Coordinates of C-alpha atoms and ligand atoms in Angstrom, one line a residue:
Chain A
M1 CA 69.6 93.3 103.6
T2 CA 69.1 90.4 101.4
I3 CA 70.5 86.9 101.7
H4 CA 71.5 85.3 98.5
D5 CA 70.4 81.8 97.8
L6 CA 73.5 80.3 96.3
S7 CA 71.7 77.6 94.5
E8 CA 70.8 80.6 92.3
T9 CA 73.4 82.8 90.7
P10 CA 74.2 85.5 93.2
T11 CA 73.5 88.2 90.6
T12 CA 69.8 87.4 90.8
G13 CA 68.6 88.3 87.4
A14 CA 71.3 90.5 86.1
P15 CA 73.1 89.3 83.0
R16 CA 76.4 87.7 84.1
T17 CA 79.2 89.9 82.9
D18 CA 83.0 89.2 83.1
T19 CA 83.4 91.6 86.0
L20 CA 81.3 92.3 89.0
G21 CA 80.9 96.1 88.6
D22 CA 79.6 98.3 91.4
E23 CA 76.0 97.4 91.2
E24 CA 76.6 93.7 91.8
A25 CA 79.3 94.4 94.4
L26 CA 76.8 96.5 96.3
R27 CA 74.3 93.7 96.1
L28 CA 76.7 91.3 97.5
R29 CA 77.4 93.7 100.2
G30 CA 74.0 92.9 101.5
D31 CA 75.2 89.5 102.4
F32 CA 77.7 90.9 104.8
P33 CA 76.2 92.1 108.0
A34 CA 79.4 93.8 109.4
L35 CA 79.6 96.1 106.5
H36 CA 76.3 97.8 107.4
Q37 CA 77.3 99.9 110.4
S38 CA 78.4 103.4 111.1
V39 CA 81.9 104.3 112.3
N40 CA 82.5 107.7 113.8
G41 CA 79.3 108.9 112.3
H42 CA 80.1 107.7 108.8
P43 CA 79.0 104.6 107.0
L44 CA 81.8 102.1 107.2
V45 CA 84.1 101.9 104.3
Y46 CA 86.0 98.6 104.8
L47 CA 89.3 98.6 103.0
D48 CA 91.3 96.1 105.2
S49 CA 90.3 92.8 103.5
G50 CA 94.0 92.2 103.0
A51 CA 94.3 91.8 106.8
T52 CA 91.0 90.0 107.2
S53 CA 87.8 89.8 105.2
Q54 CA 84.2 90.2 106.4
K55 CA 81.9 87.2 106.5
P56 CA 78.6 86.7 104.6
F57 CA 75.5 85.3 106.1
V58 CA 76.0 81.9 104.4
V59 CA 79.2 81.5 106.2
L60 CA 78.0 82.6 109.6
D61 CA 74.9 80.4 109.1
A62 CA 76.9 77.4 108.1
E63 CA 79.0 77.5 111.2
R64 CA 76.0 78.0 113.5
R65 CA 73.9 75.3 111.7
Y66 CA 76.7 72.8 112.1
L67 CA 77.0 73.6 115.8
E68 CA 73.3 73.4 116.3
T69 CA 72.7 70.2 114.5
T70 CA 75.8 68.1 114.1
N71 CA 78.6 69.2 116.4
A72 CA 80.8 66.2 117.2
A73 CA 84.5 65.3 117.2
V74 CA 85.6 64.0 113.8
H75 CA 87.4 60.7 113.0
R76 CA 86.5 59.5 116.5
G77 CA 83.6 57.6 117.7
A78 CA 80.9 55.9 115.7
H79 CA 77.7 57.6 116.8
A80 CA 75.5 59.3 114.2
L81 CA 76.7 62.8 114.9
A82 CA 80.3 61.8 114.8
A83 CA 79.8 60.1 111.4
A84 CA 77.9 63.2 110.0
A85 CA 80.5 65.7 111.3
T86 CA 83.3 63.6 109.8
E87 CA 81.5 63.5 106.5
L88 CA 81.0 67.3 106.5
F89 CA 84.5 67.8 107.5
E90 CA 85.9 65.7 104.6
E91 CA 83.5 67.2 102.1
A92 CA 84.8 70.6 103.2
R93 CA 88.4 69.4 102.5
A94 CA 87.4 68.0 99.0
R95 CA 85.6 71.4 98.1
V96 CA 88.7 73.4 99.2
A97 CA 91.0 71.1 97.3
A98 CA 89.0 71.4 94.1
F99 CA 88.9 75.2 94.5
V100 CA 92.7 75.3 94.2
G101 CA 93.0 72.4 91.7
V102 CA 94.4 69.6 93.8
R103 CA 93.5 66.3 95.5
E104 CA 91.9 66.2 98.8
D105 CA 94.5 64.1 100.5
E106 CA 96.9 66.9 99.6
I107 CA 95.0 69.4 101.9
V108 CA 96.0 69.6 105.5
W109 CA 93.9 71.8 107.8
T110 CA 95.9 74.3 110.0
S111 CA 94.8 77.1 112.1
N112 CA 96.2 79.7 109.7
A113 CA 98.8 80.2 107.0
T114 CA 101.5 80.9 109.6
E115 CA 100.9 77.5 111.2
G116 CA 101.1 75.9 107.7
I117 CA 104.5 77.4 107.0
N118 CA 105.7 76.3 110.5
L119 CA 104.5 72.7 109.8
V120 CA 106.6 72.5 106.7
A121 CA 109.6 74.1 108.5
Y122 CA 109.3 71.7 111.4
A123 CA 109.1 68.8 109.1
F124 CA 112.4 69.8 107.7
S125 CA 113.7 70.3 111.2
N126 CA 112.5 67.0 112.6
A127 CA 113.8 65.2 109.5
S128 CA 117.1 66.9 110.1
A129 CA 117.1 65.7 113.8
G130 CA 116.8 62.1 112.3
R131 CA 113.0 61.5 112.3
G132 CA 111.1 60.1 109.5
G133 CA 113.5 57.4 108.4
S134 CA 114.9 57.1 104.9
A135 CA 111.7 58.5 103.4
A136 CA 112.4 61.9 104.9
E137 CA 115.9 62.1 103.3
R138 CA 114.7 65.1 101.1
F139 CA 113.9 67.0 104.2
R140 CA 117.3 66.8 106.0
L141 CA 119.1 70.0 106.2
G142 CA 122.6 70.7 107.4
E143 CA 125.6 73.0 106.9
G144 CA 126.1 73.9 103.3
D145 CA 122.5 73.6 102.5
E146 CA 120.5 76.8 101.6
I147 CA 117.1 78.0 102.5
V148 CA 116.0 80.8 100.1
V149 CA 113.2 83.3 100.8
T150 CA 112.7 86.8 99.4
E151 CA 112.9 90.4 100.7
A152 CA 109.2 90.9 100.1
E153 CA 108.0 88.2 102.5
H154 CA 105.5 88.6 105.3
H155 CA 107.1 87.8 108.6
S156 CA 105.1 84.6 108.7
N157 CA 107.1 83.4 105.6
L158 CA 110.4 84.6 107.0
V159 CA 110.8 84.0 110.7
P160 CA 110.0 80.2 110.6
W161 CA 112.8 79.8 108.0
Q162 CA 115.3 81.9 110.0
E163 CA 114.5 79.5 112.9
L164 CA 114.9 76.5 110.8
A165 CA 118.2 77.8 109.6
F166 CA 119.4 78.3 113.2
R167 CA 118.2 74.8 114.3
T168 CA 119.8 72.9 111.4
G169 CA 122.9 74.9 110.5
A170 CA 121.6 75.6 107.0
T171 CA 122.2 79.0 105.5
L172 CA 119.3 81.4 104.9
R173 CA 119.6 83.5 101.8
F174 CA 117.2 85.9 100.3
V175 CA 116.2 87.1 96.8
P176 CA 116.5 90.9 96.9
V177 CA 113.6 92.9 95.5
D178 CA 114.1 95.6 92.8
D179 CA 113.7 99.3 93.5
E180 CA 110.0 98.9 93.1
G181 CA 109.9 96.3 95.8
V182 CA 109.2 93.5 93.3
I183 CA 110.5 90.0 93.2
T184 CA 112.0 89.4 89.7
A185 CA 113.0 86.1 88.1
E186 CA 116.4 87.6 87.4
A187 CA 117.2 88.3 91.0
A188 CA 115.9 84.9 91.9
S189 CA 118.2 83.3 89.4
E190 CA 121.2 84.8 91.1
V191 CA 120.4 83.3 94.4
I192 CA 118.9 79.9 93.5
G193 CA 121.6 77.4 93.0
E194 CA 122.8 73.9 93.5
R195 CA 122.9 74.3 97.4
T196 CA 119.2 75.5 97.4
R197 CA 117.1 73.0 99.2
V198 CA 113.9 74.9 99.8
L199 CA 112.5 78.1 98.3
A200 CA 109.6 80.0 100.1
F201 CA 108.1 83.1 98.4
T202 CA 104.9 84.9 98.2
H203 CA 102.5 84.7 95.2
V204 CA 101.2 88.3 95.8
S205 CA 102.8 90.8 98.1
N206 CA 100.6 92.0 100.9
V207 CA 102.3 95.5 100.7
T208 CA 102.7 96.2 96.9
G209 CA 100.0 93.8 95.5
A210 CA 102.6 92.8 93.0
V211 CA 102.2 89.3 91.5
S212 CA 105.3 87.2 91.5
P213 CA 106.6 85.4 88.4
V214 CA 105.7 82.1 89.9
D215 CA 106.3 79.8 86.8
E216 CA 109.8 81.1 86.1
I217 CA 110.9 80.8 89.7
V218 CA 109.3 77.3 90.3
R219 CA 111.1 76.1 87.1
M220 CA 114.5 77.4 88.5
A221 CA 113.9 75.9 91.9
H222 CA 113.0 72.5 90.4
A223 CA 115.9 72.5 88.0
V224 CA 118.2 72.4 91.1
G225 CA 116.0 69.9 93.0
A226 CA 114.7 72.4 95.5
L227 CA 111.3 72.2 97.1
V228 CA 109.0 75.3 96.6
V229 CA 106.6 76.6 99.2
L230 CA 104.2 79.3 98.0
D231 CA 102.6 81.8 100.2
A232 CA 99.1 82.1 98.7
C233 CA 97.6 84.3 101.4
Q234 CA 97.0 87.2 99.1
S235 CA 96.2 85.1 95.9
A236 CA 93.8 82.4 97.0
P237 CA 91.1 84.9 98.1
H238 CA 91.5 87.3 95.1
L239 CA 92.5 85.3 92.0
P240 CA 91.7 82.1 90.2
L241 CA 94.3 79.7 91.7
D242 CA 95.4 76.4 90.2
L243 CA 98.2 75.1 92.5
A244 CA 98.8 72.0 90.4
A245 CA 99.3 74.1 87.3
L246 CA 101.7 76.3 89.2
D247 CA 103.6 73.2 90.0
V248 CA 104.5 74.3 93.5
D249 CA 105.4 71.6 96.1
F250 CA 103.6 73.3 99.1
A251 CA 101.3 76.3 99.4
V252 CA 99.5 78.0 102.4
F253 CA 96.6 80.2 102.8
S254 CA 94.2 81.4 105.6
G255 CA 90.4 81.1 105.6
H256 CA 89.8 84.4 107.4
K257 CA 91.0 86.4 104.4
M258 CA 88.6 84.6 102.1
L259 CA 85.3 85.1 103.9
A260 CA 85.7 82.3 106.4
P261 CA 86.1 82.5 110.1
T262 CA 89.4 82.8 111.9
G263 CA 91.0 79.5 113.1
I264 CA 91.1 77.7 109.8
G265 CA 93.9 77.6 107.3
V266 CA 95.1 75.4 104.6
L267 CA 98.4 73.7 103.8
Y268 CA 98.7 72.1 100.4
G269 CA 101.5 69.5 99.9
R270 CA 102.1 67.1 97.1
S271 CA 100.9 63.8 98.4
G272 CA 104.2 62.0 97.9
L273 CA 106.0 64.7 99.9
L274 CA 103.4 64.9 102.7
N275 CA 103.6 61.2 103.2
A276 CA 107.4 61.4 103.5
M277 CA 107.4 64.1 106.1
P278 CA 107.7 63.5 109.8
P279 CA 104.9 65.2 111.8
F280 CA 105.0 68.6 113.4
L281 CA 102.3 68.6 116.1
T282 CA 101.8 65.2 117.6
G283 CA 99.2 63.5 119.8
G284 CA 95.7 62.1 119.4
S285 CA 94.0 61.4 115.9
M286 CA 97.3 61.2 113.9
I287 CA 98.5 57.7 115.0
T288 CA 97.9 54.1 114.1
T289 CA 99.4 52.2 116.9
V290 CA 100.7 53.6 120.2
T291 CA 102.8 51.7 122.8
M292 CA 104.5 53.2 125.8
E293 CA 107.8 53.5 123.8
R294 CA 106.7 54.7 120.3
S295 CA 104.0 55.4 117.9
E296 CA 103.1 54.8 114.2
Y297 CA 101.6 57.5 112.2
L298 CA 98.7 57.8 109.8
P299 CA 99.3 58.8 106.4
A300 CA 98.7 62.5 105.2
P301 CA 96.6 64.5 105.9
Q302 CA 95.7 63.0 109.2
R303 CA 99.3 62.7 110.2
F304 CA 99.4 66.5 110.4
E305 CA 96.1 67.0 112.2
A306 CA 96.8 66.2 115.9
G307 CA 94.1 66.9 118.4
T308 CA 90.6 67.7 118.1
Q309 CA 90.0 69.6 114.9
R310 CA 88.3 73.0 114.1
V311 CA 85.3 71.4 112.5
S312 CA 82.9 74.3 112.3
Q313 CA 85.5 76.5 110.8
A314 CA 86.6 74.1 108.1
I315 CA 82.9 73.6 107.2
A316 CA 82.4 77.3 107.2
L317 CA 85.4 77.7 104.9
A318 CA 83.9 75.3 102.4
D319 CA 80.8 77.5 102.4
A320 CA 83.0 80.6 101.8
V321 CA 84.6 78.8 98.9
R322 CA 81.1 77.9 97.5
Y323 CA 80.2 81.5 97.7
L324 CA 83.3 82.7 96.0
Q325 CA 82.8 80.1 93.2
A326 CA 79.2 81.2 92.7
V327 CA 80.3 84.7 92.2
G328 CA 83.3 83.5 90.1
M329 CA 87.0 84.1 91.0
D330 CA 87.7 85.4 87.6
R331 CA 85.0 88.1 87.9
I332 CA 86.2 88.9 91.5
A333 CA 89.7 89.4 90.1
A334 CA 88.6 91.6 87.2
H335 CA 86.6 93.7 89.7
E336 CA 89.4 94.2 92.0
R337 CA 91.8 95.0 89.3
A338 CA 89.5 97.8 88.2
L339 CA 89.3 99.1 91.7
G340 CA 93.1 98.8 91.9
E341 CA 93.4 100.9 88.7
R342 CA 91.2 103.7 90.1
L343 CA 93.1 103.6 93.3
L344 CA 96.5 104.0 91.6
A345 CA 95.2 106.6 89.2
G346 CA 93.6 108.7 92.1
L347 CA 96.7 108.4 94.3
A348 CA 99.0 109.6 91.5
D349 CA 97.0 112.8 91.5
I350 CA 97.6 113.6 95.1
P351 CA 100.6 115.6 95.9
G352 CA 102.9 114.3 98.6
V353 CA 101.8 110.8 98.3
R354 CA 104.0 107.9 97.2
V355 CA 102.6 104.5 96.2
L356 CA 104.8 101.6 97.3
G357 CA 105.4 99.1 94.5
P358 CA 105.0 99.2 90.7
L359 CA 102.8 102.0 89.4
D360 CA 101.5 99.8 86.6
A361 CA 98.1 98.5 87.7
A362 CA 98.3 95.5 85.4
R363 CA 101.1 94.0 87.5
R364 CA 99.2 94.1 90.8
T365 CA 96.0 93.1 92.6
G366 CA 93.5 95.6 94.0
L367 CA 95.4 97.0 97.0
A368 CA 97.8 99.9 97.5
A369 CA 100.0 100.9 100.4
I370 CA 101.2 104.6 100.5
D371 CA 103.6 106.9 102.2
V372 CA 102.3 110.3 102.9
D373 CA 105.1 112.9 103.0
G374 CA 105.4 114.4 106.5
V375 CA 102.6 112.5 108.0
H376 CA 103.2 109.2 109.9
A377 CA 101.0 106.3 108.8
H378 CA 99.4 106.0 112.2
D379 CA 98.2 109.6 111.9
V380 CA 96.9 109.0 108.3
G381 CA 95.1 106.0 109.5
Q382 CA 93.5 107.9 112.3
Y383 CA 92.3 110.7 110.0
L384 CA 90.8 108.0 107.7
D385 CA 89.1 106.2 110.7
D386 CA 87.5 109.6 111.6
R387 CA 85.8 109.5 108.2
G388 CA 84.8 105.8 108.6
V389 CA 87.4 104.6 106.4
A390 CA 89.1 101.4 107.6
A391 CA 92.6 101.1 106.3
R392 CA 95.7 99.2 107.7
V393 CA 98.5 101.2 109.1
G394 CA 102.0 99.9 110.1
H395 CA 104.5 97.7 108.4
H396 CA 101.9 95.1 107.6
C397 CA 104.3 92.3 109.0
A398 CA 106.8 93.1 106.3
Q399 CA 109.6 95.2 108.0
P400 CA 112.3 94.2 105.6
L401 CA 110.3 95.2 102.5
H402 CA 109.4 98.6 104.1
R403 CA 113.0 99.2 105.1
R404 CA 114.1 98.4 101.5
L405 CA 111.6 100.9 100.2
G406 CA 112.9 103.5 102.7
V407 CA 109.9 103.8 105.0
T408 CA 109.1 102.3 108.4
A409 CA 105.3 102.3 108.0
S410 CA 102.7 102.7 105.4
T411 CA 98.9 103.0 104.9
R412 CA 97.2 100.3 103.0
A413 CA 93.8 100.1 101.3
S414 CA 92.9 96.6 100.1
T415 CA 89.7 95.8 98.3
Y416 CA 87.5 92.7 97.9
L417 CA 84.3 91.6 96.1
Y418 CA 82.1 93.9 98.2
N419 CA 84.0 97.1 97.6
T420 CA 82.9 99.6 95.1
T421 CA 84.5 102.7 93.3
A422 CA 82.7 104.9 95.9
D423 CA 84.8 103.0 98.6
V424 CA 88.0 103.8 96.7
D425 CA 86.9 107.4 96.2
A426 CA 86.2 107.7 99.9
F427 CA 89.8 106.6 100.6
L428 CA 91.1 108.9 98.0
E429 CA 89.2 111.9 99.4
G430 CA 90.5 111.1 102.8
V431 CA 94.1 110.8 101.7
A432 CA 93.8 114.1 99.8
G433 CA 92.8 115.9 103.0
V434 CA 95.5 114.4 105.3
R435 CA 98.4 116.7 104.6
S436 CA 96.5 119.9 105.1
F437 CA 95.0 118.6 108.4
F438 CA 98.4 117.9 109.8
G439 CA 99.9 121.3 108.5
E440 CA 102.0 119.8 105.8
A441 CA 100.2 121.5 102.8
Chain B
M1 CA 88.3 118.5 107.7
G2 CA 88.1 116.3 110.7
S3 CA 85.4 115.8 113.3
P4 CA 85.4 117.6 116.7
E5 CA 86.8 114.4 118.3
L6 CA 89.7 114.4 115.8
A7 CA 90.4 118.0 116.5
N8 CA 90.4 117.3 120.2
L9 CA 92.9 114.5 119.6
Y10 CA 95.1 116.6 117.5
Q11 CA 95.1 119.8 119.3
Q12 CA 97.3 122.6 118.0
V13 CA 99.7 122.2 120.9
I14 CA 100.2 118.6 119.9
L15 CA 100.8 119.3 116.2
D16 CA 103.2 122.0 117.2
H17 CA 105.2 119.8 119.4
S18 CA 105.2 117.0 116.8
K19 CA 106.9 119.3 114.4
R20 CA 109.1 121.4 116.8
K21 CA 110.2 118.8 119.2
K22 CA 111.6 119.9 122.5
G23 CA 114.5 118.0 124.0
F24 CA 115.1 116.3 120.6
G25 CA 118.7 115.2 119.9
L26 CA 120.6 113.0 122.4
A27 CA 122.8 115.2 124.6
E28 CA 126.3 114.1 125.9
G29 CA 126.4 112.6 129.3
G30 CA 123.3 111.5 131.2
V31 CA 123.0 109.0 133.9
A32 CA 120.8 106.4 132.1
E33 CA 119.4 105.8 128.7
S34 CA 116.4 103.7 127.6
H35 CA 115.3 102.5 124.1
Q36 CA 111.6 101.9 123.6
L37 CA 109.9 100.4 120.6
N38 CA 106.2 100.1 119.6
P39 CA 106.3 97.0 117.4
T40 CA 102.9 97.5 115.8
C41 CA 103.9 100.6 114.0
G42 CA 107.6 100.8 114.4
D43 CA 107.6 103.9 116.6
E44 CA 110.9 104.3 118.5
I45 CA 112.4 106.5 121.1
T46 CA 115.9 106.6 122.7
L47 CA 115.8 108.8 125.8
R48 CA 118.5 109.9 128.2
L49 CA 118.2 111.3 131.7
H50 CA 120.4 114.1 132.9
L51 CA 120.5 114.9 136.6
A52 CA 121.6 118.0 138.4
D53 CA 124.1 117.8 141.3
D54 CA 121.2 117.7 143.9
D55 CA 119.8 114.6 142.1
T56 CA 116.8 116.5 140.8
I57 CA 116.1 116.2 137.1
E58 CA 118.1 118.7 135.0
R59 CA 116.5 117.5 131.7
I60 CA 115.9 114.7 129.4
S61 CA 117.2 114.4 125.8
W62 CA 115.8 112.0 123.2
E63 CA 115.6 111.1 119.7
G64 CA 113.3 108.8 117.6
A65 CA 110.8 108.5 114.9
G66 CA 107.1 107.8 115.0
C67 CA 103.6 109.2 114.7
S68 CA 102.7 112.8 115.8
I69 CA 101.3 111.5 119.1
S70 CA 104.5 109.8 120.2
M71 CA 106.7 112.6 119.1
A72 CA 104.5 115.3 120.7
S73 CA 104.2 113.3 123.9
A74 CA 108.0 113.0 124.3
S75 CA 108.4 116.6 123.5
L76 CA 105.8 117.7 126.0
L77 CA 107.5 115.4 128.6
S78 CA 110.8 117.2 127.9
E79 CA 109.1 120.5 128.9
L80 CA 107.6 119.2 132.0
V81 CA 110.4 117.4 133.8
P82 CA 113.2 119.9 134.4
G83 CA 113.6 120.7 138.1
L84 CA 111.4 117.8 139.4
T85 CA 112.6 115.4 142.1
R86 CA 112.6 111.8 141.2
D87 CA 109.5 111.2 143.3
E88 CA 107.7 114.2 141.7
A89 CA 108.7 112.7 138.4
R90 CA 107.2 109.3 139.2
E91 CA 104.0 110.9 140.4
R92 CA 103.7 112.7 137.1
I93 CA 104.2 109.4 135.2
A94 CA 101.6 107.6 137.3
L95 CA 99.1 110.5 136.8
F96 CA 99.8 110.6 133.0
R97 CA 99.3 106.8 132.9
E98 CA 96.0 107.1 134.8
M99 CA 94.9 109.7 132.3
M100 CA 95.8 107.5 129.3
R101 CA 93.8 104.6 130.8
S102 CA 90.8 106.8 131.5
K103 CA 89.1 106.0 128.2
G104 CA 88.2 109.7 127.6
A105 CA 87.2 110.4 131.2
G106 CA 90.4 112.2 132.1
V107 CA 91.7 112.7 135.7
E108 CA 90.5 114.9 138.4
D109 CA 93.4 117.2 138.5
D110 CA 95.6 117.4 135.3
E111 CA 97.4 120.6 136.4
P112 CA 100.7 118.8 137.4
L113 CA 100.9 117.5 133.8
G114 CA 101.2 121.1 132.3
D115 CA 100.7 121.2 128.5
A116 CA 100.9 117.4 128.4
A117 CA 97.3 117.4 129.7
A118 CA 96.4 118.2 126.1
L119 CA 97.1 114.5 125.3
E120 CA 93.9 113.5 127.3
G121 CA 92.1 113.0 124.0
V122 CA 94.4 110.1 123.2
S123 CA 92.8 108.1 125.9
R124 CA 89.6 107.7 123.8
Y125 CA 91.7 105.8 121.2
V126 CA 92.9 102.6 122.8
A127 CA 95.2 101.9 119.9
R128 CA 97.1 105.1 120.3
V129 CA 97.7 105.0 124.1
K130 CA 100.9 103.1 123.5
C131 CA 102.1 105.9 121.2
A132 CA 101.6 108.5 123.8
M133 CA 103.2 106.4 126.5
L134 CA 106.3 105.5 124.7
G135 CA 108.5 108.4 125.8
W136 CA 107.1 108.3 129.4
V137 CA 107.9 104.6 129.6
A138 CA 111.4 105.4 128.4
F139 CA 111.7 108.2 131.0
E140 CA 110.4 105.8 133.8
D141 CA 112.9 103.2 132.7
T142 CA 115.9 105.7 133.1
L143 CA 114.6 106.6 136.5
S144 CA 114.8 103.0 137.6
L145 CA 118.1 102.3 135.9
S146 CA 119.8 105.3 137.6
S147 CA 118.3 104.7 141.2
Ligands
PLP501 C1 101.3 87.5 102.4 C2 100.8 87.0 103.7 N1 101.5 85.9 104.2 C3 101.1 85.5 105.4 C4 100.2 85.9 106.2 C5 99.8 85.4 107.5 O1 98.5 84.9 107.5 P1 98.0 84.4 108.9 O2 98.3 85.5 109.9 O3 96.5 84.2 108.7 O4 98.6 83.2 109.3 C6 99.5 87.1 105.7 C7 98.4 87.8 106.4 O5 98.5 88.3 107.5 C8 99.8 87.6 104.4 O6 99.2 88.7 103.9

């Protein structure tokens, strides 16, 4: 195992090409201790990064180093460690902000993407209950107002909006997907209208890997004055992402899917909007003046960061971002696209296997969920696990999309920068043997 | 081909029952019905309890969709329970649950479970225990609902 010094280029000596390729991916794999183990007597083939990614030494070390040398509560106290911790914490925010093309005061730390979406939904809710004064006018919802989501959403970008509709009396509507399970601008145009106040949708589907037409949809939403919330959980780790260029109003993603630890997530919000929103979680560290009757709140982002923060995780996320930047997001995306192409081509050759989503690799990222005729996803996953192949089975927190595609569960392989064509081939070989093992072929 | 462990999990009797499901199809009547769902994978089972005049179990009927383990387990249960008293049925459920929680160790005497003892291999796979238990939990529920 080698640890890359990221002050150097991670390709150590090799000419930098515009994609990683297997050789470099294998070299990078040396940085990920969890990937070097046997499972059921086979070398682990990890194809579940869509659920959560593995972590490189630099990230693990960053968290440990911080806890060993600096650990202190941030934005509280004046001792040396507290000051150093606060500085690292804020530097981490700046690095993550730059990674997605926005300003640091527009980045709010959350525990994960799910919490970020709830934060926005509760800002609407609290504004609708009268909190936030006149500044929060844009966030007041009531009868006649519409919240729009899509049929492709992860439950995390659906359930909070259902609850918001119940609490405020607004109507929840959804953009239906097409027969391939894809969100189209046409379908969106039929649902987005004068009553639309907020539109929440995913950048990349965690089931089909399909990339949404963000530009067109954002333009439509803004034309009717609606606010746009983008679920970037499956894009931020895998594609170059410029949130300012995408012109969305809010976006969320989770650190654990992009080489960082669990417990840290990111909410991006336009600064003017964040500062007009009433808080979600309240308590210590988000206030200016507190009396026994009422309190005044800090501006964003601190307004939304109540309580003692997840400092080591935020700092480790910044190191994860540094690692991704050193490898190059464009090169990671190209590598995963190539793996995705091989995955799709290989699956097309296996009888009784249906790929969910568009069959054109150019329209998707490097993941694929499949339905195997006659064999339940749980059994497919068990068979793969027996061969050391870790894939995800179930509805992947997207029941409505599965229902629309006519299945209750599927088996998903999702790639990342440390995967190679050999990993994809191991998955394909496994899938090719499933039906005969279960007596279906 | 799979490993010996996998072959032990998916024994032929289990694969057979998962394809030719005994007791499948909800029958008219019955004294109680239970619906059980495994939220992680969407497996579901609806099961009805049918009693004889002397309060022994005449049979169970059920329907549902899910993985081979959940389907085979409900099918094997359907074969096991006709003629049992309520107390005997409860004992079988307790024994099956003990087997499922044994992490591969099994139980001392699995004779009372009949062919359902073939599901012992599931206990090695913590993530699958819920699948195997689904029909049994539904059955247990109908026993409580009807007593
Ligand atoms: C598209 C998408 N949205 C939202 C989430 C929720 O992320 P988390 O569970 O980290 O909050 C996930 C991952 O599970 C996802 O893939």
